[in-house]
mmCIF file of C-alpha atoms in Angstrom:
data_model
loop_
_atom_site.group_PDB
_atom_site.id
_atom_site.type_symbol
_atom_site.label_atom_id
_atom_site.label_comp_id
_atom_site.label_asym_id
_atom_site.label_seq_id
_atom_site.Cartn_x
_atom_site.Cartn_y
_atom_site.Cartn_z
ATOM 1 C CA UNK X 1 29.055 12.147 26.894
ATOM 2 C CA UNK X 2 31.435 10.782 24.428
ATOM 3 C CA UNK X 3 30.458 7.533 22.556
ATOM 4 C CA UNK X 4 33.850 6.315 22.345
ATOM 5 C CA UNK X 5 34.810 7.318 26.283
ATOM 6 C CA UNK X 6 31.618 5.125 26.980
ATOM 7 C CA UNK X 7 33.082 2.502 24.442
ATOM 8 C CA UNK X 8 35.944 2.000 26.512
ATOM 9 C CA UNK X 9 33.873 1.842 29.635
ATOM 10 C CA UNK X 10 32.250 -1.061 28.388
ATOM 11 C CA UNK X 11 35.381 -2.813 27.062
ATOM 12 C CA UNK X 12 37.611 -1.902 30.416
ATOM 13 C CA UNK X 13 39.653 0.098 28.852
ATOM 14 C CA UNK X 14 39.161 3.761 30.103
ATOM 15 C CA UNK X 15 41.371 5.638 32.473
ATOM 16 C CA UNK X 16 40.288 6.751 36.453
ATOM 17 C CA UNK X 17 39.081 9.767 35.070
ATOM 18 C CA UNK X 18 37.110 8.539 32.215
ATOM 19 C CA UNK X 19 35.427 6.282 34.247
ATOM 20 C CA UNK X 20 34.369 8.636 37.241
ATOM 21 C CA UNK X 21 33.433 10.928 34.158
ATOM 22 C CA UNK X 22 30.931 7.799 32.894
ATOM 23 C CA UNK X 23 29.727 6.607 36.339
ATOM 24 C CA UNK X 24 28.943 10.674 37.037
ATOM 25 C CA UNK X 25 26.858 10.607 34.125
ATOM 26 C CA UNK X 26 24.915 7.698 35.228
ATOM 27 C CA UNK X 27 24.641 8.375 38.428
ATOM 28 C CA UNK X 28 23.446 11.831 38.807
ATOM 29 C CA UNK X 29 21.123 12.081 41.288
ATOM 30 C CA UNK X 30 22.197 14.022 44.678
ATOM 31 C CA UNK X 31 21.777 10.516 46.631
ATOM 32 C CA UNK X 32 24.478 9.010 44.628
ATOM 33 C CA UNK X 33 27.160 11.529 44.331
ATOM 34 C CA UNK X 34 28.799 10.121 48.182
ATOM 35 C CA UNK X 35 28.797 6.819 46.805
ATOM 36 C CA UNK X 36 30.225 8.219 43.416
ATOM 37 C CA UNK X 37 33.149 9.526 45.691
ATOM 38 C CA UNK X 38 33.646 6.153 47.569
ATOM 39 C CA UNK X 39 34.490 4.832 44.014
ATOM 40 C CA UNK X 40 36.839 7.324 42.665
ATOM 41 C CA UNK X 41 38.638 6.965 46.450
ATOM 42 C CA UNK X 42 38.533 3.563 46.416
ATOM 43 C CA UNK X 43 39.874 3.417 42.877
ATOM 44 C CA UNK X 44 43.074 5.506 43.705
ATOM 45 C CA UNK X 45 43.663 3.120 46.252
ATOM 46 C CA UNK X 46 43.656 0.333 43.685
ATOM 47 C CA UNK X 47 46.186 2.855 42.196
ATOM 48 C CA UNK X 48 48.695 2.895 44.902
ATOM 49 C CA UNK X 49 48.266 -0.408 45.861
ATOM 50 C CA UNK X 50 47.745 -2.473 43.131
ATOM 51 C CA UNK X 51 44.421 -3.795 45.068
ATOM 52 C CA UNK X 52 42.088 -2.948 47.366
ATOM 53 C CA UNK X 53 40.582 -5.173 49.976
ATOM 54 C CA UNK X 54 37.977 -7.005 49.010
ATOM 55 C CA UNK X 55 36.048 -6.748 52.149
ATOM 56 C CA UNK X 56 35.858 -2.788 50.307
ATOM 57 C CA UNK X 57 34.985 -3.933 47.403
ATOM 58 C CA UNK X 58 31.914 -5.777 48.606
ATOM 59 C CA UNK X 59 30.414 -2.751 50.666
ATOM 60 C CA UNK X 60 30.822 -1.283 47.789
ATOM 61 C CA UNK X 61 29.107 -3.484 45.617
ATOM 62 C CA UNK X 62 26.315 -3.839 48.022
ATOM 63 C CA UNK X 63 25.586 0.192 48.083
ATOM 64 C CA UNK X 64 25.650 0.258 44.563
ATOM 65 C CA UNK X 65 22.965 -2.669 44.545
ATOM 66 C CA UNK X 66 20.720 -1.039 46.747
ATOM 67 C CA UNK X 67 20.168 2.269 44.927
ATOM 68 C CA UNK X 68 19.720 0.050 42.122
ATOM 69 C CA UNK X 69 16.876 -1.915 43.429
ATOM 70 C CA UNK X 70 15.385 0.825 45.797
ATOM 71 C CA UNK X 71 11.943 1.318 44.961
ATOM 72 C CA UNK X 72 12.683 -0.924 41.475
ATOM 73 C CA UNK X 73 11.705 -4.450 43.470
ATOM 74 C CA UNK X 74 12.033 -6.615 39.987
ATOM 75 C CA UNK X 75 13.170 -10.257 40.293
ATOM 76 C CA UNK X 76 14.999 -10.001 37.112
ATOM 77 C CA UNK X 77 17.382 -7.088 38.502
ATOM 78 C CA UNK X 78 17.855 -9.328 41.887
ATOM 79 C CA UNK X 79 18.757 -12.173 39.995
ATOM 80 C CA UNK X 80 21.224 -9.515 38.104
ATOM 81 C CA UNK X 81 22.677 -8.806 41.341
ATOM 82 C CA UNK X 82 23.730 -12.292 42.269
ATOM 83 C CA UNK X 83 25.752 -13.063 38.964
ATOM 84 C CA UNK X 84 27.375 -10.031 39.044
ATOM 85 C CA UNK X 85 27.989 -10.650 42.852
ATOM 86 C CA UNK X 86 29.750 -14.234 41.547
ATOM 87 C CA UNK X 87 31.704 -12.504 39.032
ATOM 88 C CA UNK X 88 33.030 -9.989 41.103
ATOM 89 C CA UNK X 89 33.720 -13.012 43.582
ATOM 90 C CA UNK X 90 36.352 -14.655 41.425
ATOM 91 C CA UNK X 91 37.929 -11.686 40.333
ATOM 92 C CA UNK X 92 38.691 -10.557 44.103
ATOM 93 C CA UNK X 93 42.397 -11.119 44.005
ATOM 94 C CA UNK X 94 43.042 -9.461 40.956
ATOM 95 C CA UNK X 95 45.126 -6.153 39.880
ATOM 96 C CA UNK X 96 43.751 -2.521 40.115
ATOM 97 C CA UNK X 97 41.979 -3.396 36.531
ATOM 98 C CA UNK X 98 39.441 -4.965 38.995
ATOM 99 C CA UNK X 99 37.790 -1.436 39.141
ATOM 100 C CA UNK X 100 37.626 -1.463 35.790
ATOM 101 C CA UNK X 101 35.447 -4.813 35.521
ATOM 102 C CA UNK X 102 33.021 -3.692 38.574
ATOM 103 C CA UNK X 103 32.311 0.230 36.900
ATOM 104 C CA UNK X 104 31.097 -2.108 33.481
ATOM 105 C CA UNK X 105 29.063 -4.700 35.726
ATOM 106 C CA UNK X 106 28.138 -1.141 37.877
ATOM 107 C CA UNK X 107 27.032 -0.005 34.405
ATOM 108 C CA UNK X 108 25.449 -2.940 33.074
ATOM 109 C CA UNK X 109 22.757 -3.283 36.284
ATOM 110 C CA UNK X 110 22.107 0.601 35.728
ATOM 111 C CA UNK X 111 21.276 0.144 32.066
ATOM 112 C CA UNK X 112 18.817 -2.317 33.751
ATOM 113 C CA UNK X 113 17.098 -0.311 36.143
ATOM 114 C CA UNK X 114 16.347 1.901 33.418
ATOM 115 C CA UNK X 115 14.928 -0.953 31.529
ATOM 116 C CA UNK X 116 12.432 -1.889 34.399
ATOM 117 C CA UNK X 117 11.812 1.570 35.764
ATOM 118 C CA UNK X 118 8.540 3.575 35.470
ATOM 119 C CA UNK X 119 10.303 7.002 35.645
ATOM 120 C CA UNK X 120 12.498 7.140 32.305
ATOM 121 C CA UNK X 121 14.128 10.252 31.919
ATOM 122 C CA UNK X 122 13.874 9.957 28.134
ATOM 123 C CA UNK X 123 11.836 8.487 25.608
ATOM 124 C CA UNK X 124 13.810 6.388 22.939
ATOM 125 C CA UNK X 125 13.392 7.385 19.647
ATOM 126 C CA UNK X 126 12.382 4.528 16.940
ATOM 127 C CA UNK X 127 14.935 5.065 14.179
ATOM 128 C CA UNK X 128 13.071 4.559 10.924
ATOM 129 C CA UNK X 129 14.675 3.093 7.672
ATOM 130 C CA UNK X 130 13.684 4.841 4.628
ATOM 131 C CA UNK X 131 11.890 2.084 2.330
ATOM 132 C CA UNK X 132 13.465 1.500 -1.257
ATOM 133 C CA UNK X 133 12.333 -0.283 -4.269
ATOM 134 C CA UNK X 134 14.278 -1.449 -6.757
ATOM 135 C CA UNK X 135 13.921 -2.558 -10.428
ATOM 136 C CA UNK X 136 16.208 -4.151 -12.717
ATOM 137 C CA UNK X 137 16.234 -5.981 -16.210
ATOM 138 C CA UNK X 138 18.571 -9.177 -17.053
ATOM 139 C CA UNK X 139 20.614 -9.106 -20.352
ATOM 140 C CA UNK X 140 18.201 -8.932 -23.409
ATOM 141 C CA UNK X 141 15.257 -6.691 -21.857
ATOM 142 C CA UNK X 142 14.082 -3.610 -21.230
ATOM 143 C CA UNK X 143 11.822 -2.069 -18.880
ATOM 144 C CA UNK X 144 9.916 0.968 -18.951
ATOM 145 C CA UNK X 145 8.818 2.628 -15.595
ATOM 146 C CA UNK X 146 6.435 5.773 -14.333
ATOM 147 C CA UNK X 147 7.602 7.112 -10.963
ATOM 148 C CA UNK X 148 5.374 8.649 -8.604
ATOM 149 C CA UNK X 149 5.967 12.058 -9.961
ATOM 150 C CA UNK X 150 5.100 11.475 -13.398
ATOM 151 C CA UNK X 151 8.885 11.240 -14.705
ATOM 152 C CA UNK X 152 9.271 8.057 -16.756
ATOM 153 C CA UNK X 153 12.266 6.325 -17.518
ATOM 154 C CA UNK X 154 13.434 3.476 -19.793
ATOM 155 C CA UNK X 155 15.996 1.231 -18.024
ATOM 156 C CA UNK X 156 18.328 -0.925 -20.654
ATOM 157 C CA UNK X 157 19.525 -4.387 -20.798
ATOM 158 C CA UNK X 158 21.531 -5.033 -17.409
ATOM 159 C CA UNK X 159 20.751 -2.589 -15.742
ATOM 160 C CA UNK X 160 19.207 -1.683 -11.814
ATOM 161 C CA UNK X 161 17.300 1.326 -10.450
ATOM 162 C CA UNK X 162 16.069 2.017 -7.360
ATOM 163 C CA UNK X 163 14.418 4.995 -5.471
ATOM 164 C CA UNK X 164 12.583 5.391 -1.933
ATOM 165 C CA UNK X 165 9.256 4.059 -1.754
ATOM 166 C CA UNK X 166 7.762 7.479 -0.902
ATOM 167 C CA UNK X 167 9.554 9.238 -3.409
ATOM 168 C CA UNK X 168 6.872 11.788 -4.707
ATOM 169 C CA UNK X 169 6.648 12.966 -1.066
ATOM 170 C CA UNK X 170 10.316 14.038 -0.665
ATOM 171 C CA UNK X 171 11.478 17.963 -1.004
ATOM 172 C CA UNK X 172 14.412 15.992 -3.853
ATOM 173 C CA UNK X 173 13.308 13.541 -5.771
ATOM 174 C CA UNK X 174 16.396 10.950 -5.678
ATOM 175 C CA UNK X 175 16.914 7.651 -7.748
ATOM 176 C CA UNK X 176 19.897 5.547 -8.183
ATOM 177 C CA UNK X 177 20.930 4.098 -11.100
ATOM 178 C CA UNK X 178 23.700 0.780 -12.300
ATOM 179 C CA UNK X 179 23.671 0.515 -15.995
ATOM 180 C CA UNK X 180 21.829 3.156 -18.661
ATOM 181 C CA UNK X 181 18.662 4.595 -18.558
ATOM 182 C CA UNK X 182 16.645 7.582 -20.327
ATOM 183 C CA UNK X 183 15.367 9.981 -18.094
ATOM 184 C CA UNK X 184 12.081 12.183 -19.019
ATOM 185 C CA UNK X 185 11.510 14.026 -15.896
ATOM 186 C CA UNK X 186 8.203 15.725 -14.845
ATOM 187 C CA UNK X 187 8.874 18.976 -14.032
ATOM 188 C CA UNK X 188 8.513 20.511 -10.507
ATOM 189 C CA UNK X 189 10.578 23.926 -9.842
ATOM 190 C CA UNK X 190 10.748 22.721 -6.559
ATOM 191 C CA UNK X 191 11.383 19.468 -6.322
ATOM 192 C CA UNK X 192 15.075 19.140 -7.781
ATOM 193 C CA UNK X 193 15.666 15.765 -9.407
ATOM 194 C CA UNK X 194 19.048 14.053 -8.960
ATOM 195 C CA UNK X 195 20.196 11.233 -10.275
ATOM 196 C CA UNK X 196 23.251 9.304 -8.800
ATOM 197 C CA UNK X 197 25.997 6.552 -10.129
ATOM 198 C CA UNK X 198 28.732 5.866 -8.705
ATOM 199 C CA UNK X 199 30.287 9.164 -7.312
ATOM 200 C CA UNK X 200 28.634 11.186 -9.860
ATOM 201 C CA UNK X 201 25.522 13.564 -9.591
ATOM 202 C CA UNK X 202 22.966 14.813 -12.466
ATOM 203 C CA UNK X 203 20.663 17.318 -10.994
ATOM 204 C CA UNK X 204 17.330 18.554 -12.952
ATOM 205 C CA UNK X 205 14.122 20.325 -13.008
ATOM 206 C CA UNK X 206 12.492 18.934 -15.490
ATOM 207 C CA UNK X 207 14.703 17.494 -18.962
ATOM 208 C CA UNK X 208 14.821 14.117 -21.281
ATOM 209 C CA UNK X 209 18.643 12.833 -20.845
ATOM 210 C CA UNK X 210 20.344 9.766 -20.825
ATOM 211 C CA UNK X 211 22.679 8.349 -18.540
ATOM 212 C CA UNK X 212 25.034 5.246 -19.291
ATOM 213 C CA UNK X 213 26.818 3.823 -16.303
ATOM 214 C CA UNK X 214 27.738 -0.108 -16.187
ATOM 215 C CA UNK X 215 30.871 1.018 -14.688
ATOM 216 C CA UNK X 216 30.326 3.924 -12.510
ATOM 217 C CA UNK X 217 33.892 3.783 -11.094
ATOM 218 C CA UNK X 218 35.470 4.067 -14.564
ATOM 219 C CA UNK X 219 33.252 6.338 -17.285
ATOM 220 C CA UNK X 220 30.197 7.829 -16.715
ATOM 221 C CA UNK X 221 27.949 9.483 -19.928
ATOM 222 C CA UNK X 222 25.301 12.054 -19.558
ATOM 223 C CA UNK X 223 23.840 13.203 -22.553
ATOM 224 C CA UNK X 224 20.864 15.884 -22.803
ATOM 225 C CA UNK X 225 18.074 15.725 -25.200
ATOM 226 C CA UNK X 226 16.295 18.126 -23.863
ATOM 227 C CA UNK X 227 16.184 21.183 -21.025
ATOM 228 C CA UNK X 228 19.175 21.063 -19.354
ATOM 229 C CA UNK X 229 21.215 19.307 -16.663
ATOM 230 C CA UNK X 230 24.015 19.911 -13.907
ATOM 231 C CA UNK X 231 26.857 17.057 -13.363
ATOM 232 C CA UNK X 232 28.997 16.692 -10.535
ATOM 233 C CA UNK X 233 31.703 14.253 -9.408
ATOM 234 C CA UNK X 234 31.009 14.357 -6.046
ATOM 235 C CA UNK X 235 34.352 11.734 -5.347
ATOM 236 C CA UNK X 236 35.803 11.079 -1.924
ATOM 237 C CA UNK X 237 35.514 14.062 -0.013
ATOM 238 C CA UNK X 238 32.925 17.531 0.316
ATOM 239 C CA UNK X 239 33.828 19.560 -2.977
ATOM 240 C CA UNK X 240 34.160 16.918 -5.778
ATOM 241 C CA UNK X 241 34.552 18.861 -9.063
ATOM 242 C CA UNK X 242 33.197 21.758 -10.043
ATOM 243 C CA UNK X 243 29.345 21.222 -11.343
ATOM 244 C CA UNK X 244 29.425 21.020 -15.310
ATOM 245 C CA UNK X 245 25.993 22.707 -16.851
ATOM 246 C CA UNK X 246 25.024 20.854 -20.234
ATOM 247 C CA UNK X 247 22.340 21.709 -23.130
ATOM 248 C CA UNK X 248 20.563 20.353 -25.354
ATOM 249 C CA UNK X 249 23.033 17.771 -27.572
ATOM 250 C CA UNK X 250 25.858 18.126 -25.144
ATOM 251 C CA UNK X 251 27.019 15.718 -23.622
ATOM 252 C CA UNK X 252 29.508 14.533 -20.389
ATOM 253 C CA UNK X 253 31.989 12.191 -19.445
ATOM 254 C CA UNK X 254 32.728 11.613 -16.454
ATOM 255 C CA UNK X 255 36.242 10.030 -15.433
ATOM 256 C CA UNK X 256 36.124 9.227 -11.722
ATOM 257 C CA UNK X 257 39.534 8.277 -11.332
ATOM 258 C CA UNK X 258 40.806 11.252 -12.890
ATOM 259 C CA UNK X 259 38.215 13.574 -10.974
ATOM 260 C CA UNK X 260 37.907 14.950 -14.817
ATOM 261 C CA UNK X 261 34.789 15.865 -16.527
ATOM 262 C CA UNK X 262 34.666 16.643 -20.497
ATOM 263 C CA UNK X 263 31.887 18.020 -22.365
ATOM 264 C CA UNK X 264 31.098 17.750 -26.293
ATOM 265 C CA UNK X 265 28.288 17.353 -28.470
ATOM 266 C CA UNK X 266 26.902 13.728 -29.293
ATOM 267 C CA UNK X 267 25.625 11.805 -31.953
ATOM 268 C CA UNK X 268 21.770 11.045 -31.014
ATOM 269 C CA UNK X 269 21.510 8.032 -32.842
ATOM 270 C CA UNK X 270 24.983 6.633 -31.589
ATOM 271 C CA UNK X 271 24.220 7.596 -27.835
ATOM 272 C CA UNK X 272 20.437 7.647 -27.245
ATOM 273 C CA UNK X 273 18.747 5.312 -30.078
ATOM 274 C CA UNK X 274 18.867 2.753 -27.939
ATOM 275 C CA UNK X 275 15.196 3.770 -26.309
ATOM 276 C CA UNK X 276 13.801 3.491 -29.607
ATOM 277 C CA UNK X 277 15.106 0.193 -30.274
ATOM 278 C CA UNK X 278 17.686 1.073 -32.249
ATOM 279 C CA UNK X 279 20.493 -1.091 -32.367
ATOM 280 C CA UNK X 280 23.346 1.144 -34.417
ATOM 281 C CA UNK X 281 26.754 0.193 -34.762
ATOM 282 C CA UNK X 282 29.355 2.916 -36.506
ATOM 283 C CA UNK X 283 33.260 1.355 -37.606
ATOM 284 C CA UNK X 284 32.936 -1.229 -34.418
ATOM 285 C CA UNK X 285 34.981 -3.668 -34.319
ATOM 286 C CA UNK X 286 33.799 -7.534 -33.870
ATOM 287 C CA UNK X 287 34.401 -7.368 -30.190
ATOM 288 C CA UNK X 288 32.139 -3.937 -29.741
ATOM 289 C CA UNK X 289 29.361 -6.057 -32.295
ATOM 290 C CA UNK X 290 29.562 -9.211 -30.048
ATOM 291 C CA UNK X 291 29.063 -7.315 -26.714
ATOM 292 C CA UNK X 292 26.689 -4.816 -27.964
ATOM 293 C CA UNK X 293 24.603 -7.842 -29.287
ATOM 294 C CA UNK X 294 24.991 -10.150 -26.066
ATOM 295 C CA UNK X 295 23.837 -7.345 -23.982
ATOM 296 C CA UNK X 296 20.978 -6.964 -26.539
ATOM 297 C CA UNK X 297 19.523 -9.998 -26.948
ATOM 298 C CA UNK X 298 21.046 -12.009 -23.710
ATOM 299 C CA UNK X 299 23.058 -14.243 -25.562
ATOM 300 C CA UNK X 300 26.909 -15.580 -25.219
ATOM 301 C CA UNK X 301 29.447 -15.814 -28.092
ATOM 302 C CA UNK X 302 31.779 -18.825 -28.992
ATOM 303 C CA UNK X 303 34.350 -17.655 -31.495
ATOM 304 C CA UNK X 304 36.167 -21.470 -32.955
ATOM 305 C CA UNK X 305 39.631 -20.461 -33.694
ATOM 306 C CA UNK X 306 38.355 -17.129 -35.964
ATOM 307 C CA UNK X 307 40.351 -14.089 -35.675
ATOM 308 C CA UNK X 308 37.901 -11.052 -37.275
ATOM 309 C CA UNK X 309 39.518 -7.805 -37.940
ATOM 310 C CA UNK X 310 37.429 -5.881 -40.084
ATOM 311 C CA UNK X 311 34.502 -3.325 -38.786
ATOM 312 C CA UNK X 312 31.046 -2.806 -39.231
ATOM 313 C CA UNK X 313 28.401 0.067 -39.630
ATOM 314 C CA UNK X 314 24.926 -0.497 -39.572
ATOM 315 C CA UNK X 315 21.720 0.093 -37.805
ATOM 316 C CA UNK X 316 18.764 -2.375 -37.286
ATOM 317 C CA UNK X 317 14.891 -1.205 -36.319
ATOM 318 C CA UNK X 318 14.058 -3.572 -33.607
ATOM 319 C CA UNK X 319 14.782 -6.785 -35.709
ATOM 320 C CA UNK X 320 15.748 -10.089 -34.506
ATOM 321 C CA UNK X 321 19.618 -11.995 -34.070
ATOM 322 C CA UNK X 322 19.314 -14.029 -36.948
ATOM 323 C CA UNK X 323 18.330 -10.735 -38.743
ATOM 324 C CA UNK X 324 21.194 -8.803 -37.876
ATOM 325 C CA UNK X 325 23.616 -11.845 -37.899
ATOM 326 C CA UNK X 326 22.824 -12.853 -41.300
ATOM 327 C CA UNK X 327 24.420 -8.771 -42.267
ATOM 328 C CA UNK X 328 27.090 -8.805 -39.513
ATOM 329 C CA UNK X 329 28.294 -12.356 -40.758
ATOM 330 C CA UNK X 330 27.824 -11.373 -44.992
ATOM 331 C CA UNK X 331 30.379 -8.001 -44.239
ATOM 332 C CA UNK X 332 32.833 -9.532 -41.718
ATOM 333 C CA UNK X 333 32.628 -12.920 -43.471
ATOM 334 C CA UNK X 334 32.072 -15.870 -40.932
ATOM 335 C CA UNK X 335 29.462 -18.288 -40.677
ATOM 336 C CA UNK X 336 27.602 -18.669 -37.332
ATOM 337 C CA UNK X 337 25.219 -20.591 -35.375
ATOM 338 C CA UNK X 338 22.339 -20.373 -32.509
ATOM 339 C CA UNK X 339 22.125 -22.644 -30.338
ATOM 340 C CA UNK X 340 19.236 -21.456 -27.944
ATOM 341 C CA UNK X 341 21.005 -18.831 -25.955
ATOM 342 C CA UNK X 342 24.622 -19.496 -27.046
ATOM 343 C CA UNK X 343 26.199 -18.261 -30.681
ATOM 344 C CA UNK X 344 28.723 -20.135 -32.089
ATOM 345 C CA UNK X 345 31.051 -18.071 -34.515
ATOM 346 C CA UNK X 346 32.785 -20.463 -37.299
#
């Protein structure tokens, strides 16, 4: 039976056929097939003359609520009866879309007999919801994390991960990822390891890569330390791209909105250094310095009517803002101040 034919049987909506084709289906026991006939005859009457009697109607009815109720004697289902007897009451006078309204209230006190019955025909199955857990970090932290399997990974500033609760038990171990995180994956030949953002898919066995993300939709980075790894843009439909096979210092980039994937070689430090607290900068300009170092240390920049043009190159070992202000501010020449979370460029 067709969930949308049974859709329309509910709203009112289906043809004479569809709903003999419903009220078949429910009622498909060799006792009820006459009664199943009275209907469909009664409804082509409705058909030809816009309404049937509702003297016809009623007998009707009445059968219907008597092979509901046989051997089902439940208060709830009488009561069921009556309301449905009222609403078929005021509705007597009505156009052939009467039928219509008596196969869903026909339907509705079947749905109930199965409810209250001792002989169900079929067991429901409890739909289970797979279990997920989630970690993130806020601007200005970073989090390292051990999955079940042994694969660790280093999530950066701003960033969210999240994976099944049981998922050392599944035959692909799947995590999802918003942001940028290094990946050093426990190997398991059978157990693939796949990795999704966005639209886009890294698959492994068992490799150290990095993936940078915080705008899955525009740019997507993989880049391989180690082993290799298999990226696909998946996009809107079943074949996506063709999957892109990297080594080693190779890197992709994924452009989702031009279903294009390009592969090169990376600089480690540039890319990956990150994990090591290594905050490297190479000919950025002031606005790459100011969001690289709000995302860094979870700060916000003021800028008072200063226009900075020139860039800056340098790389800092896990030291603090004031540290790496104090050389940002001597080579681009501005002053500065920190005002607990806020930085106020003069």
């Amino acid at each position: 039976m067709k969930q949308d034919v049974i859709d329309k049987f509910h709203r009112g909506h289906c043809t004479q056929e569809e709903c003999m084709e419903v009220l078949t289906w429910y009622m498909s026991k060799d006792s009820n097939k006459q009664l199943a006939e009275e209907i469909g005859i009664l409804w082509e009457d409705g058909e030809a003359n816009h309404v049937a009697s509702f003297e016809q109607k009623d007998d009707i009815f009445n059968k219907l609520s008597d092979i509901i109720i046989k051997d089902t004697p439940s208060r709830q289902i009488l009561e069921e009866r009556a309301e449905t007897q009222r609403y078929l009451e005021k509705r007597k006078h009505r156009t052939k879309l009467y039928w219509t309204a008596i196969a869903a209230a026909v339907l509705l006190a079947i749905v109930s007999t199965f409810v209250f019955t001792q002989e169900p025909t079929v067991e429901p199955v409890a739909v289970v919801r797979p279990q997920y857990i989630s970690k993130s970090t806020p601007k200005g932290s970073k989090l390292n994390i051990k999955l079940g399997d042994g694969s660790m990974v280093k999530l950066n500033s701003d960033s969210r991960i999240w994976f099944q609760s049981d998922f050392n038990n599944l035959d692909v171990r799947e995590v999802y990822l918003e942001g940028e995180a290094f990946f050093d994956v426990a190997k398991n030949p059978n157990k693939p390891f796949k990795v999704y953002t966005g639209q886009v898919e890294t698959r492994v066995l068992g490799t150290s890569f990095n993936i940078k993300a915080y705008s899955p939709g525009q740019m997507v980075n993989v880049a391989v330390v180690t082993g290799n790894v298999q990226v696909t843009d998946k996009g809107n439909d079943s074949t996506g791209t063709q999957p892109m096979d990297l080594l080693p210092n190779e890197q992709a980039i994924v452009r989702p909105m031009e279903r294009n994937i390009q592969k090169s070689n990376f600089d480690y430090i540039e890319v990956v250094a990150w994990k090591d607290d290594l905050l490297h900068f190479k000919n950025a300009s002031f606005e790459q310095v100011k969001d690289r170092l709000e995302m860094w240390y979870g700060v916000k920049f003021v800028l008072q009517n200063k226009k900075i043009e020139k860039g800056f190159s340098g790389t800092y070992d896990d030291k603090s803002l004031e540290h790496v202000l104090d050389g940002v501010s001597y080579v681009l020449n501005f002053d500065y101040e920190i005002n607990g979370k806020v930085v106020i460029i003069k």
